[in-house]
Short mmCIF file of C-alpha atoms in Angstrom, two decimals:
data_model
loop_
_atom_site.label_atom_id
_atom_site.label_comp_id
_atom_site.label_asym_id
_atom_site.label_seq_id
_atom_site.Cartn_x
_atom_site.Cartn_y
_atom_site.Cartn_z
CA UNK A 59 -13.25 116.33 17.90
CA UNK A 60 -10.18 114.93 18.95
CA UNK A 61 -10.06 110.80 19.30
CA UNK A 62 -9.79 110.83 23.31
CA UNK A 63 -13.27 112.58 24.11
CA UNK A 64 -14.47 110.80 21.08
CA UNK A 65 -14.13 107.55 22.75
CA UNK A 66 -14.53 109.22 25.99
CA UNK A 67 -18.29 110.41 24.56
CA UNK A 68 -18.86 106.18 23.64
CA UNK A 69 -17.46 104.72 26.86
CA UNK A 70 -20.18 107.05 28.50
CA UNK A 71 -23.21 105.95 25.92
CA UNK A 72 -22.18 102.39 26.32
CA UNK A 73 -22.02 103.10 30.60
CA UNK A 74 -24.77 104.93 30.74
CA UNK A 75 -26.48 101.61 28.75
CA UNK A 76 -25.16 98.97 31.07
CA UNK A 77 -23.36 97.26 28.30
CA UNK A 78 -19.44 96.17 29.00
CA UNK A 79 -16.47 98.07 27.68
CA UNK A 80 -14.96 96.59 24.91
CA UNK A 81 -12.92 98.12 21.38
CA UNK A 82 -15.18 96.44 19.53
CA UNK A 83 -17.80 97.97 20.62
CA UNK A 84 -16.39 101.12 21.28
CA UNK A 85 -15.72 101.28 17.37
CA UNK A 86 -19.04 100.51 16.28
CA UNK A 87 -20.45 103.23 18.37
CA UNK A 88 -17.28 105.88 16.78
CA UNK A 89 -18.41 104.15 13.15
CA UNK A 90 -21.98 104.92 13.57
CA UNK A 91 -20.60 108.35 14.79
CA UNK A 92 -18.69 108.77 12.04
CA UNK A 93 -15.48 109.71 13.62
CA UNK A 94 -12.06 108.79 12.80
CA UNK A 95 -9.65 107.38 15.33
CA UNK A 96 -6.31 105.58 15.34
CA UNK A 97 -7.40 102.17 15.64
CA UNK A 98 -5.61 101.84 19.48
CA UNK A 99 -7.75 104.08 20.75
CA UNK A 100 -10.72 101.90 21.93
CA UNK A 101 -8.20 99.09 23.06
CA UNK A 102 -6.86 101.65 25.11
CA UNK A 103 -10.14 102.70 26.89
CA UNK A 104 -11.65 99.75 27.15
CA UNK A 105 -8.28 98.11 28.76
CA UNK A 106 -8.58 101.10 31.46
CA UNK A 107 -12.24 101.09 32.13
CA UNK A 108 -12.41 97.23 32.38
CA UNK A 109 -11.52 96.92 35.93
CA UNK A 110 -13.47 100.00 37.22
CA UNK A 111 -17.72 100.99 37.02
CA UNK A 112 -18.28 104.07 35.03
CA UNK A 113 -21.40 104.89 36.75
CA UNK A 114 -19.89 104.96 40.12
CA UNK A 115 -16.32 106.66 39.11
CA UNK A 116 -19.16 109.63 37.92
CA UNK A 117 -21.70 109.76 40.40
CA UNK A 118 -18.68 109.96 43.47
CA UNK A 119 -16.36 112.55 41.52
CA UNK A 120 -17.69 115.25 43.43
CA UNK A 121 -19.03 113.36 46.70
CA UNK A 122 -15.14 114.10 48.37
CA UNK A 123 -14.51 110.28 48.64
CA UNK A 124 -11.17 109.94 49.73
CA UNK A 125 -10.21 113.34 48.77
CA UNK A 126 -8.00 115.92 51.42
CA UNK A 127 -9.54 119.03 50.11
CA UNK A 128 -13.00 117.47 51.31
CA UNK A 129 -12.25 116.06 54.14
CA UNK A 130 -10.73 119.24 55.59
CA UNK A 131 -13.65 121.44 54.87
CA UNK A 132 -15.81 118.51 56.34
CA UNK A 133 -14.17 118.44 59.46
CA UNK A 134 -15.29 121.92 60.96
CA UNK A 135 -18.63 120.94 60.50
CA UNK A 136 -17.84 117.83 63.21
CA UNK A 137 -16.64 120.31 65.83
CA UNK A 138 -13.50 121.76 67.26
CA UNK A 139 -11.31 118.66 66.55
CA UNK A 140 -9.58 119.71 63.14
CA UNK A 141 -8.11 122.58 63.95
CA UNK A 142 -6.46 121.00 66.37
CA UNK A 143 -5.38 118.26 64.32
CA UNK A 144 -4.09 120.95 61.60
CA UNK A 145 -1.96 122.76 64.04
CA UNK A 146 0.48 120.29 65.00
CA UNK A 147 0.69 119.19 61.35
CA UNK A 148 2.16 122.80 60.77
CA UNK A 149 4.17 122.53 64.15
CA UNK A 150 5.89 119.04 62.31
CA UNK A 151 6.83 121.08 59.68
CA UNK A 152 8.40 123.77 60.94
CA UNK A 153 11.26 121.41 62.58
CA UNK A 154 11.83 120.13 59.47
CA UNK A 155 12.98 123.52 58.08
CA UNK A 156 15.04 124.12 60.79
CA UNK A 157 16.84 121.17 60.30
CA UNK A 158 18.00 122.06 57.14
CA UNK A 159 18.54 125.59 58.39
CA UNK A 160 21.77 123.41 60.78
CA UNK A 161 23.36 121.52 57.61
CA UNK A 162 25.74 124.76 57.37
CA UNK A 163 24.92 126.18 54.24
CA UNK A 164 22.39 128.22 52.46
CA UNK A 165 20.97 129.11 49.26
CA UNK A 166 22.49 132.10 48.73
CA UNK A 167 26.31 131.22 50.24
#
């Protein structure tokens, strides 16, 4: 098991137990595991989990929070506004090739 889903695998037990973040205890739980990691490891996880909540960074993974992909395949089911929306997004980028079509030379001259 490699030492970043190891303490992966104990932030999630300590999440899932409502108990804070930290190396220390992050090594106790790899101790009791009885796996071996560099000894920056937990420092390092609990440094980048300390300012967000586990829980909710799981439960809204797949909820399309924020996300383009989702919020494009949401918007048909609103109505007839996003394809509307999506076409002159194409229509801005066009122009913007063309442009560099004018600046006199190619990629192949």
């Amino acid at each position: 098991m490699s030492s970043e889903l190891a303490c992966v695998y104990a932030a999630l037990i300590l999440a899932d137990d409502d108990v804070a973040i930290t190396p220390e205890k992050l090594t106790t739980i790899l101790k009791a595991a009885g796996v071996d990691v560099e000894p920056y490891w937990p420092g390092l996880f609990a440094k980048a989990l300390e300012s967000c909540d586990l829980k909710t960074l799981i439960t809204t993974v797949g909820s399309g929070v924020g996300s383009a992909p989702a919020a494009g395949g949401a918007a048909p089911a609103a109505g007839g506004a996003a394809p509307a929306e999506a076409a002159p997004a194409k229509k801005e980028e066009e122009p913007e090739e063309e442009e560099d079509d004018d600046m006199g030379f190619g990629l192949f001259d």
